[in-house]
Coordinates of C-alpha atoms in Angstrom, one line a residue:
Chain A
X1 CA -12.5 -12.5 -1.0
X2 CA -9.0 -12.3 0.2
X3 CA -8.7 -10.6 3.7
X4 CA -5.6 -9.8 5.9
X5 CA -6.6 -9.4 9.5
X6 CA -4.4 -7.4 11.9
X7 CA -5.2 -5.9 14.8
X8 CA -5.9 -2.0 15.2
X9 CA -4.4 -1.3 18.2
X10 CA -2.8 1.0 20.0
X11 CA 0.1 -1.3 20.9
X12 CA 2.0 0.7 23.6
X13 CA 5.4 -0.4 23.9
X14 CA 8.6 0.7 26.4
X15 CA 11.2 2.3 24.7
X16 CA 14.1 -0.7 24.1
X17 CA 11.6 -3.6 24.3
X18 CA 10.6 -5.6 21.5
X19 CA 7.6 -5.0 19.6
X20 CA 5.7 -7.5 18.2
X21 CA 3.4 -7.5 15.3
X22 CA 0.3 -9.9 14.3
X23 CA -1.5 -11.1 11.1
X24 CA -3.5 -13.2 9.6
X25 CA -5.0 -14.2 6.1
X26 CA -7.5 -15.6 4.5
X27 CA -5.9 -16.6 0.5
X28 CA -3.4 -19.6 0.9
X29 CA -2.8 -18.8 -2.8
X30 CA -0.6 -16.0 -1.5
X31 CA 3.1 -16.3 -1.9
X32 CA 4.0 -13.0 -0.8
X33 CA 4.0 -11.1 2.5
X34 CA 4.9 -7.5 3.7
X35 CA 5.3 -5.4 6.3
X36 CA 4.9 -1.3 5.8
X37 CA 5.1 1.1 7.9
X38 CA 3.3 4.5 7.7
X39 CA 3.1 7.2 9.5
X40 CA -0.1 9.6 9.7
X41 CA -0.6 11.4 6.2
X42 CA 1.7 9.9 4.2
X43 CA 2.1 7.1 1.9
X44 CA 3.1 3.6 3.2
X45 CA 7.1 1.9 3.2
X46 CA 8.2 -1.1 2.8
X47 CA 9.9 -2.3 5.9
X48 CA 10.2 -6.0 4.8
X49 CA 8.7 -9.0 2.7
X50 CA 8.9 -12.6 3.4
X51 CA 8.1 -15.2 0.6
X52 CA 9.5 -18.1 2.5
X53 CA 8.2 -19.9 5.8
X54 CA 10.5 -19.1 9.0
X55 CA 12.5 -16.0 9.9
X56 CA 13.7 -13.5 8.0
X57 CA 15.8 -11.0 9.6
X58 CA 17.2 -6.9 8.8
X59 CA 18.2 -5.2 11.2
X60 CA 16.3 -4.7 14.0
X61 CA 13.7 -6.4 12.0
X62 CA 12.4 -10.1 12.0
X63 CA 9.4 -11.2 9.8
X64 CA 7.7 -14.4 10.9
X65 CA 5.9 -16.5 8.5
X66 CA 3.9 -19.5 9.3
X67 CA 1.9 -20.4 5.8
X68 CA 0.1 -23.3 7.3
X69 CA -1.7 -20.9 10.0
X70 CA -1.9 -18.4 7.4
X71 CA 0.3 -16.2 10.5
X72 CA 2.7 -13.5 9.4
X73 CA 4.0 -11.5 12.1
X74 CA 6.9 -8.5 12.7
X75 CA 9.6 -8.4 16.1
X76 CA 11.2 -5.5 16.2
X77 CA 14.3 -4.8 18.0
X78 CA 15.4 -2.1 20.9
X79 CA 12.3 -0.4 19.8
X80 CA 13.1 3.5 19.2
X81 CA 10.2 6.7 19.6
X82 CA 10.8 6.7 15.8
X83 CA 9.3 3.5 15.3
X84 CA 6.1 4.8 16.4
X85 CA 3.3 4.6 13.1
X86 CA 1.0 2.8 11.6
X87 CA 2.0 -1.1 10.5
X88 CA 0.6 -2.2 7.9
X89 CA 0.7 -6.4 6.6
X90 CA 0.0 -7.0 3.2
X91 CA -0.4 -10.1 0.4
X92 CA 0.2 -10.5 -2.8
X93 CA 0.1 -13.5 -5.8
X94 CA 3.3 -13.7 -6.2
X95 CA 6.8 -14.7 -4.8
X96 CA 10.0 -13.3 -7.2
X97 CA 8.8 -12.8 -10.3
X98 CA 5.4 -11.1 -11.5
X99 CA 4.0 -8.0 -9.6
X100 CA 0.9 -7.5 -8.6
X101 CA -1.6 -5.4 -6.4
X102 CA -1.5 -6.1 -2.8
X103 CA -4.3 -6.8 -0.4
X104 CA -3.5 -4.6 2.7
X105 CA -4.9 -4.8 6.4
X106 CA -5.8 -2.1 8.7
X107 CA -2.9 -1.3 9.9
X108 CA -1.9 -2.0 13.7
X109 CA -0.7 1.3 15.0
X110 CA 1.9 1.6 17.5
X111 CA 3.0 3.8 20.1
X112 CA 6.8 3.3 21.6
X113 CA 7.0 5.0 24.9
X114 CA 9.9 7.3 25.7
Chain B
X1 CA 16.2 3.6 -4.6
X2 CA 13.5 4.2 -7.1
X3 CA 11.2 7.4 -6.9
X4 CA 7.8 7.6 -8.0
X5 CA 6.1 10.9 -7.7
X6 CA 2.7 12.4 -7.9
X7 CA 0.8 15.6 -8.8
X8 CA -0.7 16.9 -7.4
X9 CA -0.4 15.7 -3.6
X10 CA -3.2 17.9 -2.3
X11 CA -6.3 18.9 -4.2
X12 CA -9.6 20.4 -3.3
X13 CA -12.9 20.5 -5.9
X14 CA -16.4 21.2 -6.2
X15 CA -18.9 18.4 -6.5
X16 CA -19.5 17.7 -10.0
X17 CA -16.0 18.6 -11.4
X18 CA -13.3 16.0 -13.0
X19 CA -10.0 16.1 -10.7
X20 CA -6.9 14.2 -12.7
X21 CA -3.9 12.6 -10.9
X22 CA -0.5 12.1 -12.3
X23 CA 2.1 9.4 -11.4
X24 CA 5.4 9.0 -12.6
X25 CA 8.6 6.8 -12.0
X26 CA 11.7 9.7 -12.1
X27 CA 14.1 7.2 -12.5
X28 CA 12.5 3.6 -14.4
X29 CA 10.6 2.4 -16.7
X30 CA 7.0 0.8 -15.0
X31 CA 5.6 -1.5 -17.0
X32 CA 2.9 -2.0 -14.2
X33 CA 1.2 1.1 -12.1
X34 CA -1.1 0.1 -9.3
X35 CA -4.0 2.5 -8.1
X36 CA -4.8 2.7 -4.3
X37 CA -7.5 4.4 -2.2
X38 CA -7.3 5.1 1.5
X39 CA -10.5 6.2 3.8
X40 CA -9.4 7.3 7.1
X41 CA -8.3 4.8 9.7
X42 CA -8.8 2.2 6.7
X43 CA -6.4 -0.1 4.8
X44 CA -5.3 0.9 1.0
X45 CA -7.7 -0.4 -1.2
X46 CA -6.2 -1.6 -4.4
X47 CA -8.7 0.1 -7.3
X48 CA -7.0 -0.7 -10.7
X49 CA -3.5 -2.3 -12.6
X50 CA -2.6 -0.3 -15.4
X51 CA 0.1 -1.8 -17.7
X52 CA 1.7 0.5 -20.3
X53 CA -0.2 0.9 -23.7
X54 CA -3.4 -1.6 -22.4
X55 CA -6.3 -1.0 -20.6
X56 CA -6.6 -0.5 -17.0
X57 CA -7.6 -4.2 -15.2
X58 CA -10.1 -2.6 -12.3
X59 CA -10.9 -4.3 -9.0
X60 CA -14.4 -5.6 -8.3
X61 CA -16.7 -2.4 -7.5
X62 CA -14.7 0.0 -8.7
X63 CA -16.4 1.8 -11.5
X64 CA -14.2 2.0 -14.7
X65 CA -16.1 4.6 -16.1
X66 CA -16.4 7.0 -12.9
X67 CA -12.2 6.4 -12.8
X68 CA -10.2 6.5 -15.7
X69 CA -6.9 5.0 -15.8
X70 CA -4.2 6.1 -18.8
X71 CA -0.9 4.3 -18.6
X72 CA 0.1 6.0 -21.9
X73 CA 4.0 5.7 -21.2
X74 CA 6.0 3.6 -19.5
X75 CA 6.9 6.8 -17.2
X76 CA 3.4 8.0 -16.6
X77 CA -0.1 7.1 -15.7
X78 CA -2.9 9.6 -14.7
X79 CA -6.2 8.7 -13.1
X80 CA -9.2 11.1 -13.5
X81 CA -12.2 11.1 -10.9
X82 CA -14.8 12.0 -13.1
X83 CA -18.4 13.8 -11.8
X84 CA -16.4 13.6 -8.2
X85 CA -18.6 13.4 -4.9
X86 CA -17.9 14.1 -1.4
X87 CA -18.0 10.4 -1.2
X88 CA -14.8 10.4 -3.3
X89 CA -13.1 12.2 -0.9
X90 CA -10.2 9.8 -0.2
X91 CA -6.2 9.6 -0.3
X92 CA -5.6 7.9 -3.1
X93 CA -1.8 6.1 -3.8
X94 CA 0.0 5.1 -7.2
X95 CA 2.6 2.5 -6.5
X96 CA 4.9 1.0 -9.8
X97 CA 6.7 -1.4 -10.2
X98 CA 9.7 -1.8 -13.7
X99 CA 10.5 -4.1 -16.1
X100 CA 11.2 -7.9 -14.3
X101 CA 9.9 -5.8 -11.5
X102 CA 8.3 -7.9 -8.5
X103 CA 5.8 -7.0 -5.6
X104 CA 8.7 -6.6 -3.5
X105 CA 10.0 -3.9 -6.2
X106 CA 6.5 -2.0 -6.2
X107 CA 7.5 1.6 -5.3
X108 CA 4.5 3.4 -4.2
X109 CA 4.1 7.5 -4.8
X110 CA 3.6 9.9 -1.7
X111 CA -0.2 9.7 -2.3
X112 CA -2.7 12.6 -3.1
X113 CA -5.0 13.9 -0.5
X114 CA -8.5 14.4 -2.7
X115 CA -11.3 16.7 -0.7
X116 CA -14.7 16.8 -2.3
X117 CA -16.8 20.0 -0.9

């Protein structure tokens, strides 16, 4: 049974500072990782996906992956009121090529303070 | 980028009746549709993979013959709560994803709010 851990939250974060996203998995078969972001009532974004382990960087957004703790994780940058929603981590089979349906976590929902 | 819609986004039945959702990609071809469900304050749950012209490939506990998936083109696929129950009651998601597509190419839909009185 895959599972992708996360925790629910609230994170409460200062307007500016860094937000910092966790997760963890259970499948070491996976190959792909994503962060998506959605806010209440509506259907989830893709923010970013990693395949690879290290940093990956857009933006104001770094994904972290660390395949031997089975860790993914999401900074993000001079965090703005807009950023506040519902992160989601998912998993998936597959790195590049070949699609396939994603195992999704709870969702960590954050709060950036004005 | 690529759109993927749905219809309807917001529906409301009586216990009993058949409620069918559409999902289509506006602007690609998707070989690959993927069916979600959502409870409230839950993760998406991923309930089928449709690929265009075959039969639906559903995940473990979700009853194929309670939810039927038709990918009959490679713009559309419709799923169809049959005999729905408040239990139904959910938010369910179609994502896609086109030809050479990838999980990082899966495009999902704006979802369809489903209330079950």
């Amino acid at each position: 049974q895959k599972e992708v851990e996360q925790n629910s939250g609230p994170l409460s974060v200062p307007e500016g500072a860094i937000a910092s996203l966790n997760c963890t998995y259970s499948d070491r078969g996976s190959q792909s990782f994503f962060w998506y972001r959605q806010y209440s009532g509506k259907s989830p974004e893709l923010i970013m996906f990693i395949y690879s382990n290290g940093d990956k960087e857009d933006g104001r957004f770094t994904a972290q992956l660390n395949k031997a703790s089975q860790y993914v994780s999401l900074l993000i940058r001079d965090s703005q009121p807009s950023d506040s929603a519902t992160y989601l981590c998912a998993q998936g089979k597959y790195s590049g090529g070949g699609a396939d349906g994603l195992t999704f976590g709870k969702g960590t929902h954050l709060i950036i303070q004005p | 980028g690529a759109v993927v819609s749905q219809h309807p986004s917001w529906v409301i039945c009586k216990s009993g009746t058949s409620v069918k959702i559409e999902c289509r990609s506006l602007d690609f071809q998707a070989t690959t549709m993927f069916w979600y469900r959502q409870f409230p304050k839950q993760s998406l749950m991923l309930m089928a993979t449709s690929n265009e012209g075959s039969k639906a490939t559903y995940e473990q506990g979700v009853e194929k013959d309670k939810f039927l998936i038709n990918h009959a083109s490679l713009t559309l696929s419709t799923l169809t709560v049959t005999s729905a129950h408040p239990e139904d009651s959910s938010f369910y998601i179609c994502s896609a994803t086109g030809l050479a597509g990838s999980s990082d190419t899966q495009y999902f839909g704006p979802g369809t709010r489903l209330t079950v009185l």
